[in-house]
Short mmCIF file of C-alpha atoms and ligand atoms in Angstrom, two decimals:
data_model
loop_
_atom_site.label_atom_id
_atom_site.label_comp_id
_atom_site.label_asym_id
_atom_site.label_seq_id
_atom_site.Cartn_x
_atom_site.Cartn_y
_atom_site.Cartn_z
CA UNK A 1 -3.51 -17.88 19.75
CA UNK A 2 -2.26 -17.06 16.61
CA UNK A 3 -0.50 -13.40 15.97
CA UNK A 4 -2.29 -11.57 13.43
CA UNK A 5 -0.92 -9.79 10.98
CA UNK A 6 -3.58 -6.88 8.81
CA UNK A 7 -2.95 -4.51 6.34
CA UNK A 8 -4.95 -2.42 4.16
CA UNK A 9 -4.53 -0.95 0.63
CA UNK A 10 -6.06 2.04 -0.83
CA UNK A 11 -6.39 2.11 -4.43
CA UNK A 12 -5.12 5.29 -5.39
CA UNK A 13 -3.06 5.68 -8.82
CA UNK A 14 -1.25 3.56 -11.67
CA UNK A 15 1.20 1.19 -9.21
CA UNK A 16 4.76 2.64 -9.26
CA UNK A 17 8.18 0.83 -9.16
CA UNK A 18 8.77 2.91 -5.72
CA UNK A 19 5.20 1.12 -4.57
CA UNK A 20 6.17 -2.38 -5.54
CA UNK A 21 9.93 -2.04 -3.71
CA UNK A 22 8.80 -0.27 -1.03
CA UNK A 23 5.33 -1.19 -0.15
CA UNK A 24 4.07 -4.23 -1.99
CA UNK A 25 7.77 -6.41 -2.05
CA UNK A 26 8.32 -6.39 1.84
CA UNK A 27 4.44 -7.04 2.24
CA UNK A 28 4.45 -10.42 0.32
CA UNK A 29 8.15 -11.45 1.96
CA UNK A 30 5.63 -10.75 5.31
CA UNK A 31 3.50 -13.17 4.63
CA UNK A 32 5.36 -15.30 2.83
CA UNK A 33 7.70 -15.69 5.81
CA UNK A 34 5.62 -15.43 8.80
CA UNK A 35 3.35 -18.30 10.71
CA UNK A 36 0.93 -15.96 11.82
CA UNK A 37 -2.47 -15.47 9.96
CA UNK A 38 -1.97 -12.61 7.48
CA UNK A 39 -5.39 -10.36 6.15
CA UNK A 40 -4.89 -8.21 3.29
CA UNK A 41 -7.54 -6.21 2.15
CA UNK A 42 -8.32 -3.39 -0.51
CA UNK A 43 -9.29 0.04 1.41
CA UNK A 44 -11.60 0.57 -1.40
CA UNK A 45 -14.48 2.45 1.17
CA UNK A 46 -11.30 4.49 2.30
CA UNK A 47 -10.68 5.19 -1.23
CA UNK A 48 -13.83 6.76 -1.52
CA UNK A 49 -13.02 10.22 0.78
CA UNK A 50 -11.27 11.13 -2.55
CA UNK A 51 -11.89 8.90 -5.29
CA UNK A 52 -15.08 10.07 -6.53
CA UNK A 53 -15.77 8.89 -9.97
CA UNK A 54 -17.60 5.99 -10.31
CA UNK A 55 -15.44 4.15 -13.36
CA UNK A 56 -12.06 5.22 -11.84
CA UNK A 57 -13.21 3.98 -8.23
CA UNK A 58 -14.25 0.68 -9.99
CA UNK A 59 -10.98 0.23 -11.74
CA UNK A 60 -8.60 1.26 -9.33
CA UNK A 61 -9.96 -1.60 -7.11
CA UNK A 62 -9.88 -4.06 -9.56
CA UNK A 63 -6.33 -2.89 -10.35
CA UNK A 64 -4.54 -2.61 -7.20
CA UNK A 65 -6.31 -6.20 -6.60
CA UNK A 66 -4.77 -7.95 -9.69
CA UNK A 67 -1.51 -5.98 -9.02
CA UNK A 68 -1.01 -7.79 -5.71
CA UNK A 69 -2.38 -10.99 -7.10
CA UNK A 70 -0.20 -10.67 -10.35
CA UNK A 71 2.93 -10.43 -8.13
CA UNK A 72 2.76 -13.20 -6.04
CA UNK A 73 0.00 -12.43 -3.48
CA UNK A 74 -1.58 -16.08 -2.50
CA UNK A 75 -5.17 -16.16 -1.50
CA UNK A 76 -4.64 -19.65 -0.05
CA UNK A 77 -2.11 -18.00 2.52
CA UNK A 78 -3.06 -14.59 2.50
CA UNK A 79 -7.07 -13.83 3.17
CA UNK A 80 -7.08 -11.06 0.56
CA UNK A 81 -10.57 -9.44 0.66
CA UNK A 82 -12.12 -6.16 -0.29
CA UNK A 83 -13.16 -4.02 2.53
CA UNK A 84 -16.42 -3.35 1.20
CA UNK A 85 -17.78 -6.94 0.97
CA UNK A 86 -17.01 -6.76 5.15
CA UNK A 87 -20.20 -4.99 6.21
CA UNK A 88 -19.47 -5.70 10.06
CA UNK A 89 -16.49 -3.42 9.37
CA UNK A 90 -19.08 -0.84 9.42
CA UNK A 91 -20.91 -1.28 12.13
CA UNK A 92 -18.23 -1.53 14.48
CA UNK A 93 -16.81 2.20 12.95
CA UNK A 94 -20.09 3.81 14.11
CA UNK A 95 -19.77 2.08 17.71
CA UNK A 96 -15.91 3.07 17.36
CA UNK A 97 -17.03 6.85 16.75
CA UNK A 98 -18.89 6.74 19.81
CA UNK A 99 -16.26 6.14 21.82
CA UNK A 100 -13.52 8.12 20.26
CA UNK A 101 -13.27 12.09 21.17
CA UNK A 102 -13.77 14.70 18.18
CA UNK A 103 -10.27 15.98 19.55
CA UNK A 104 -8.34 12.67 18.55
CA UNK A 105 -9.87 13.52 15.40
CA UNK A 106 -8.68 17.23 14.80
CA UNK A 107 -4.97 15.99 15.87
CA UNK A 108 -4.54 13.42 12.93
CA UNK A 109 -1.82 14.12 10.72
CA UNK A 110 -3.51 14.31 7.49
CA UNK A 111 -6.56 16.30 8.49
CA UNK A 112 -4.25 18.94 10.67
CA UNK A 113 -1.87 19.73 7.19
CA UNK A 114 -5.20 20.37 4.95
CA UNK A 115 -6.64 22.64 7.93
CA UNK A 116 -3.28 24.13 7.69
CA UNK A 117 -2.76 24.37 3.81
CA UNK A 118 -6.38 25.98 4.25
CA UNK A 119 -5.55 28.54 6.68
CA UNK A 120 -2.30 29.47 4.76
CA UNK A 121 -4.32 30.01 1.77
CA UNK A 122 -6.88 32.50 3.56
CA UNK A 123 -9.93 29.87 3.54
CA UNK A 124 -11.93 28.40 5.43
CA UNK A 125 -10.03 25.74 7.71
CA UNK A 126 -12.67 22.80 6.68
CA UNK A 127 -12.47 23.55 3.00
CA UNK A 128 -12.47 20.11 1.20
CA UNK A 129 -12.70 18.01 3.86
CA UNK A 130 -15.82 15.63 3.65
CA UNK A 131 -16.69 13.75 6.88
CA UNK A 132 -15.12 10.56 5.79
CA UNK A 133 -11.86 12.08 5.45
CA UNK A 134 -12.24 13.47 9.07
CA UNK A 135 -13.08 10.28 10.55
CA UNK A 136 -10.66 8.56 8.11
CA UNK A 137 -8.69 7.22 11.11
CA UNK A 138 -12.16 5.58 13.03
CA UNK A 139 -12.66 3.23 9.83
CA UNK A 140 -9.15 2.07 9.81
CA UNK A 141 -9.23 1.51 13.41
CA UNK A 142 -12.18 -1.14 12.60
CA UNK A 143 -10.65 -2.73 9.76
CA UNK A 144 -8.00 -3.36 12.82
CA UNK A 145 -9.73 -4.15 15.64
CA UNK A 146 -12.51 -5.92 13.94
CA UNK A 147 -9.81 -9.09 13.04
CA UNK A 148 -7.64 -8.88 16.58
CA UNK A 149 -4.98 -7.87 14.57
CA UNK A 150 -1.66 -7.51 16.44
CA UNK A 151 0.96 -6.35 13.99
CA UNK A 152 -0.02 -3.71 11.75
CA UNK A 153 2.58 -3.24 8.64
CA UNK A 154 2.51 0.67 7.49
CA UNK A 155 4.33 3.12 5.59
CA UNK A 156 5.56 5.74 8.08
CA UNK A 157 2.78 8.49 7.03
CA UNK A 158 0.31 6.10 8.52
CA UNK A 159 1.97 5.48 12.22
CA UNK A 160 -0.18 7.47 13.69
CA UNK A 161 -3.36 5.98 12.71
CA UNK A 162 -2.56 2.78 14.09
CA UNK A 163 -1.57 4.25 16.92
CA UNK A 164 -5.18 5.97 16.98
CA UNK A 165 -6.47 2.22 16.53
CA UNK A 166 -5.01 1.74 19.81
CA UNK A 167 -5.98 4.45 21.73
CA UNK A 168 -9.55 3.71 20.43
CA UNK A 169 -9.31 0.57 21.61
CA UNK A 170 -7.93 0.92 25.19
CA UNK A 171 -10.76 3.57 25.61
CA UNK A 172 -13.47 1.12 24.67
CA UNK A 173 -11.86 -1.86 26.63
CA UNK A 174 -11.76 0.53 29.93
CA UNK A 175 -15.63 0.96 29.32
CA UNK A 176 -16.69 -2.05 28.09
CA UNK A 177 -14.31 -4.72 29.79
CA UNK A 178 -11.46 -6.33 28.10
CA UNK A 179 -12.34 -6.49 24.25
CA UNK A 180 -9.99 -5.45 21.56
CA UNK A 181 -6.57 -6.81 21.44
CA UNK A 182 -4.09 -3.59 21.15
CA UNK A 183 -2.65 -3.29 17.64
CA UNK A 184 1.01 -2.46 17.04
CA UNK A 185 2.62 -1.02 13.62
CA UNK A 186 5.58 -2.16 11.94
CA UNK A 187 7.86 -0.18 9.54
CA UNK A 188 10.28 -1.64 7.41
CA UNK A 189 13.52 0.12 8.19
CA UNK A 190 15.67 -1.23 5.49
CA UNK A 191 13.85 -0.18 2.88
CA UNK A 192 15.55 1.95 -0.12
CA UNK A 193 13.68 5.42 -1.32
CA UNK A 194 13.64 4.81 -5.32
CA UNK A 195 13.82 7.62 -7.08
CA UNK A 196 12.02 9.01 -9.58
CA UNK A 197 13.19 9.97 -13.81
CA UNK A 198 14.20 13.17 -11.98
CA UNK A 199 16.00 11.79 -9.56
CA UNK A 200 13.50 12.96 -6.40
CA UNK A 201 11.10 10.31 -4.89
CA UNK A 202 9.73 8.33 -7.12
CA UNK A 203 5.89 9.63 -6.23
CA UNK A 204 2.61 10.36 -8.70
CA UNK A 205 2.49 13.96 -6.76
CA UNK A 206 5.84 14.60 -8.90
CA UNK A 207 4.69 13.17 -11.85
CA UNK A 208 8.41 11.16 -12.50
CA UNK A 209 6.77 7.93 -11.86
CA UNK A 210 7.77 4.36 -13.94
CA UNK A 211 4.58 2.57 -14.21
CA UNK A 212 4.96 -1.12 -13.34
CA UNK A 213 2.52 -2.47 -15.86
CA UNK A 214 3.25 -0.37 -18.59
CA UNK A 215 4.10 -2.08 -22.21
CA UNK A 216 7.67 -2.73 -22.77
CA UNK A 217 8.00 -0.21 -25.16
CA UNK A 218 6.44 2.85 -22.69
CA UNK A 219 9.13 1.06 -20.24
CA UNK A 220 11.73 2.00 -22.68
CA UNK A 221 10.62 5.25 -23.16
CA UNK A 222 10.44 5.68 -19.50
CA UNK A 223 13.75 4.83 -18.55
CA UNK A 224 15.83 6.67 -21.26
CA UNK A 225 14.11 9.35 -19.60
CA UNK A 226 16.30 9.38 -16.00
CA UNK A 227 18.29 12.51 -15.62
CA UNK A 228 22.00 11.60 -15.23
CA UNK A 229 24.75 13.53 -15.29
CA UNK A 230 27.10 14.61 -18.62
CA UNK A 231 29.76 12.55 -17.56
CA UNK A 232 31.06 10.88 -20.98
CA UNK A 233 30.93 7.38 -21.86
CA UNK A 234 34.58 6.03 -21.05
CA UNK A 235 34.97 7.71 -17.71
CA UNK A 236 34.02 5.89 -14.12
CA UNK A 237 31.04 6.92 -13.15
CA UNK A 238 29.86 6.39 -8.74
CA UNK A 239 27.08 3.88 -8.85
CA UNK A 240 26.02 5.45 -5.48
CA UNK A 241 24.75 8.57 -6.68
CA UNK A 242 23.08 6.70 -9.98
CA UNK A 243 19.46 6.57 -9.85
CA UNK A 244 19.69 4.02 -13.02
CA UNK A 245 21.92 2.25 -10.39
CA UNK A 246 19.33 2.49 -7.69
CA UNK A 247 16.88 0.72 -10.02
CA UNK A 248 19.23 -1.66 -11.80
CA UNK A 249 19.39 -3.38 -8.08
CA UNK A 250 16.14 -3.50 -7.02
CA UNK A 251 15.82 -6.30 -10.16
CA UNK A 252 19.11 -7.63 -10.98
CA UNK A 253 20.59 -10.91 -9.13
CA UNK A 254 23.54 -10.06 -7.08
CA UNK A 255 26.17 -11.31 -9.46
CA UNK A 256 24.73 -8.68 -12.25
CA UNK A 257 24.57 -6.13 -9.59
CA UNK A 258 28.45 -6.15 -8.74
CA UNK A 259 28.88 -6.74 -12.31
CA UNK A 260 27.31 -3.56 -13.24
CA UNK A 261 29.21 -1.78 -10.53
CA UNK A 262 32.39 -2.87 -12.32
CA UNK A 263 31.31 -1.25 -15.37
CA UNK A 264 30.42 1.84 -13.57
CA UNK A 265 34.15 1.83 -12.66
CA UNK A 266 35.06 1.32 -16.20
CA UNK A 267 33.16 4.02 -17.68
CA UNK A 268 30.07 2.39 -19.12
CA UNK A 269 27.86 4.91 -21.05
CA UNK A 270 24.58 6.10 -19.52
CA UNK A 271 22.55 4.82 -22.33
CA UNK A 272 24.12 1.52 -22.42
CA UNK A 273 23.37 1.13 -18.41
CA UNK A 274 19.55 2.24 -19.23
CA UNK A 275 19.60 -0.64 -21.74
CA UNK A 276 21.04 -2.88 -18.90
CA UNK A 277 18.35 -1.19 -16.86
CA UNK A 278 15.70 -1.78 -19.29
CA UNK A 279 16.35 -5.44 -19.82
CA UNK A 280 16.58 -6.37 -16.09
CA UNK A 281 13.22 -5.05 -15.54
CA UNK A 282 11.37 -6.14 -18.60
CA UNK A 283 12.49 -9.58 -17.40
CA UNK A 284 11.47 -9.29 -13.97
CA UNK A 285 7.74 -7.77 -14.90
CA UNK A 286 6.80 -10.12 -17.88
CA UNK A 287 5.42 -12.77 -15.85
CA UNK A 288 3.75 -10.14 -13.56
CA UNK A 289 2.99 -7.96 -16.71
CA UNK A 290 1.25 -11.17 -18.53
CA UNK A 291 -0.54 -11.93 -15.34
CA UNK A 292 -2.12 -8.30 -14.71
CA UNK A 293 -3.23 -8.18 -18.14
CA UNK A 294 -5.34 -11.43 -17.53
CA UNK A 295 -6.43 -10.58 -14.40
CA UNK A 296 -7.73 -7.34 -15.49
CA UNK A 297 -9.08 -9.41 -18.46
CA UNK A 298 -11.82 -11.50 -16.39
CA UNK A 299 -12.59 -9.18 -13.38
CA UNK A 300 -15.42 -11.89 -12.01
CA UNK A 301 -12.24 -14.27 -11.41
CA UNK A 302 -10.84 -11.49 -9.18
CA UNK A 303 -14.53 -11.10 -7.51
CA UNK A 304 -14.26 -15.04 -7.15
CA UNK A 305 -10.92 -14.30 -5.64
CA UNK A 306 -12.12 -11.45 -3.15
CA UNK A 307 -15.70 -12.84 -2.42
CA UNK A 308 -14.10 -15.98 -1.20
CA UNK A 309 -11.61 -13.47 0.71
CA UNK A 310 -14.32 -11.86 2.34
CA UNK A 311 -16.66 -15.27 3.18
CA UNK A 312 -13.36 -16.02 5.38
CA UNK A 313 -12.62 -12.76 6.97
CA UNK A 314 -16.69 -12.64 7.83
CA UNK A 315 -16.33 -15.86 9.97
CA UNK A 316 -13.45 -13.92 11.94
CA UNK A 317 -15.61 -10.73 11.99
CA UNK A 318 -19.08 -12.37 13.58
CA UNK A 319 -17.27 -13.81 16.50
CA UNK A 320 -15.54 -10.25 17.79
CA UNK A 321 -19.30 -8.25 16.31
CA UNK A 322 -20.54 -11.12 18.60
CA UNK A 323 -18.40 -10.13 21.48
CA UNK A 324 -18.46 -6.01 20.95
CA UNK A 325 -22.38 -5.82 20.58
CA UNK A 326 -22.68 -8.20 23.70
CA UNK A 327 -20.33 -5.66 25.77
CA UNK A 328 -22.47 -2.33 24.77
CA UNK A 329 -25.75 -4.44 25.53
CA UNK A 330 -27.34 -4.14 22.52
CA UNK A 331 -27.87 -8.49 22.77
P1 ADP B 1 2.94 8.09 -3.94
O1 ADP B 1 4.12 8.79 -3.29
O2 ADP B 1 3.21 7.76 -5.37
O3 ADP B 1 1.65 8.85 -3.73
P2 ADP B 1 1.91 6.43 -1.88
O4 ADP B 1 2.11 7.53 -0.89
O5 ADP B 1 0.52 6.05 -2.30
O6 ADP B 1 2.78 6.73 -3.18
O7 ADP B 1 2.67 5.15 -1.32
C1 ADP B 1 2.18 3.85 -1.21
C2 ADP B 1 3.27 3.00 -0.60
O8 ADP B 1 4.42 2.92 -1.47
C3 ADP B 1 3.81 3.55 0.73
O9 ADP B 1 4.01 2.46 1.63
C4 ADP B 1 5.12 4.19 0.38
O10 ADP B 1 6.04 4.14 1.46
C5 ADP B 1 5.61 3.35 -0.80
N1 ADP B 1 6.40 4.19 -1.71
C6 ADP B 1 5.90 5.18 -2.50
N2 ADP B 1 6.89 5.74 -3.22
C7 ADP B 1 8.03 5.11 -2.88
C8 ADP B 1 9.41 5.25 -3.29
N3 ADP B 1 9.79 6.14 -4.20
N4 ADP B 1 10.34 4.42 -2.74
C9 ADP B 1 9.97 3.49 -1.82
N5 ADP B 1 8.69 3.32 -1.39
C10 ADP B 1 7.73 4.11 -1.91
N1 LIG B 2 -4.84 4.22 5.45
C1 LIG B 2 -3.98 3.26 4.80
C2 LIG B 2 -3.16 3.97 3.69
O1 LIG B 2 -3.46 5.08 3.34
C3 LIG B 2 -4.78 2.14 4.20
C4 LIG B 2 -5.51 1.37 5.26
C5 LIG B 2 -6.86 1.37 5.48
C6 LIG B 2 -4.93 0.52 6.25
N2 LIG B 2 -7.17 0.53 6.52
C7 LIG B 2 -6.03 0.01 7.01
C8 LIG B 2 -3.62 0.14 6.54
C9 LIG B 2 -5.80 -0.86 8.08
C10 LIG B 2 -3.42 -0.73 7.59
C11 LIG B 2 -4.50 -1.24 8.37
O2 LIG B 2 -2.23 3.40 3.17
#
């Protein structure tokens, strides 16, 4: 059988530079490279333990849908679908929860620091955390387990909840009889932290983000932003501790790359490197950039897009439903 390869992605804020290189680039090399079956899907239900607003949930799903379509993602190759439009997903959560212990629960990672932010803070340990956040981990485990997937591509802050997937499922195969193939995760090692305008991780909790959609001017703006150092133009400068340097070869080919390092060497000044910078980038996004904006534009063509997504990933999800509701008797 073919190895399956699932991942799922939350719409949460505007799309960052760090999310495209670190998230969204290797994810489309994945399954651009790979002979397995790939599933990509929008986590919009998962979306929902914080995203609470009815036009922001709406278009943050939309977005982070034409963001992965507008940079390459192929619905031929890839069965991109919305997690929503998969109501078998579901179903097989609430058989999931029956089998899972409350204590798997209270050991995830994200639930444990907000009991522990809470308990620093004096309050009560459950303090803002709806049920949906607690059982967070039981839904993902579906979206897993629901399409036999065997190689589960994460960031490193969600290890453990495919490992979770996997415990779930080894408990409900040892009841049941042999059901759910065991998921693994898979971490890109390689890939580079980007940093931020302030030189920290580039993250939306430190507000030093560089939108990838923005308008060329806000790009601009954005970059002559970075900090850098008050080393004057003239005098070398290490490319290795440059964050415009970071950036600058995340888009540039790799003759312009060792280019630019030569003109660290000679001294180039900071604002001529951000105009480098600025350039490199504005040429790489365009196309994307063009692309977003008419995505966004006719949001039933990404519906199309998704629905037909989802009528795929349904066929998969019937025949392991089939299976699952056969093993717990309910025929
Ligand atoms: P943020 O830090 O802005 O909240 P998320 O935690 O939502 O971003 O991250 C989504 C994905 O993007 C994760 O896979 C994460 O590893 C990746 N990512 C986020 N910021 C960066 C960064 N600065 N450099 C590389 N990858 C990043
Ligand atoms: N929890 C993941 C995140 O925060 C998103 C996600 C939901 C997911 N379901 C998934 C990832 C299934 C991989 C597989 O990024």
């Amino acid at each position: 059988m073919d190895r399956v390869i699932l991942t799922g992605i939350k719409p949460t804020g505007e799309v960052h530079v760090g999310n495209y290189i670190g998230a969204i680039k290797p994810a489309l090399q994945l399954a651009e490279q790979s002979q397995s079956s790939a599933l990509y899907f929008i986590a919009d239900y998962h979306g929902l333990t914080f995203l609470q607003d009815a036009k922001e949930f709406s278009r943050l799903s939309y977005s982070i849908a034409a963001t992965w379509l507008a940079l390459g993602l192929n619905p031929e190759q890839v069965t991109f679908y919305r997690q929503s439009d998969i109501p078998d997903v579901f179903e097989l959560a609430w058989i999931l929860s029956c089998v899972t212990s409350k204590g798997l629960m209270n050991r995830a990672h994200a639930y444990k620091a907000i009991v522990d932010r809470n308990d620093e803070s004096g309050l009560d340990k459950d303090t803002g955390v709806n049920m949906g956040l607690f059982t967070y981990p039981i839904l993902m485990a579906a979206d897993i387990l629901l399409f036999q997937s065997n190689q589960v591509p994460v960031g490193k802050d969600q290890i453990q909840h495919v490992e979770i997937a996997r415990d779930i499922a080894e408990e409900f195969n040892k009841k049941f009889g042999d059901t759910f193939t065991l998921p693994s995760y898979s971490v890109e090692k390689e890939i580079a932290v980007i940093p931020g305008l302030d030189g920290r991780k580039m993250s939306k909790s430190y507000n030093n983000t560089i939108p990838l959609f923005d308008s060329p001017n806000n790009l601009q703006k954005k970059i002559s932003k970075i900090k850098t150092d008050s080393i004057p133009p003239g005098e070398p400068k290490d490319p290795a501790t440059s964050s415009i340097f970071s950036l600058y070869r995340q888009f540039a080919m790799p003759e312009q790359t060792e280019e630019m390092r030569k003109k660290y060497m000679e001294g180039i000044s900071w604002g001529e490197a951000k105009r480098e910078l600025y350039e490199v980038m504005n040429s790489f996004l365009e196309g994307p950039r063009r692309k977003y904006d008419e995505l966004m534009a006719d949001r039933q063509n990404i519906d199309r897009i998704l629905y037909e997504g989802a009528r795929k990933a349904r066929a998969q999800a019937a025949l392991t439903m089939e299976l699952v509701r056969n093993r717990i008797g309910r025929c």
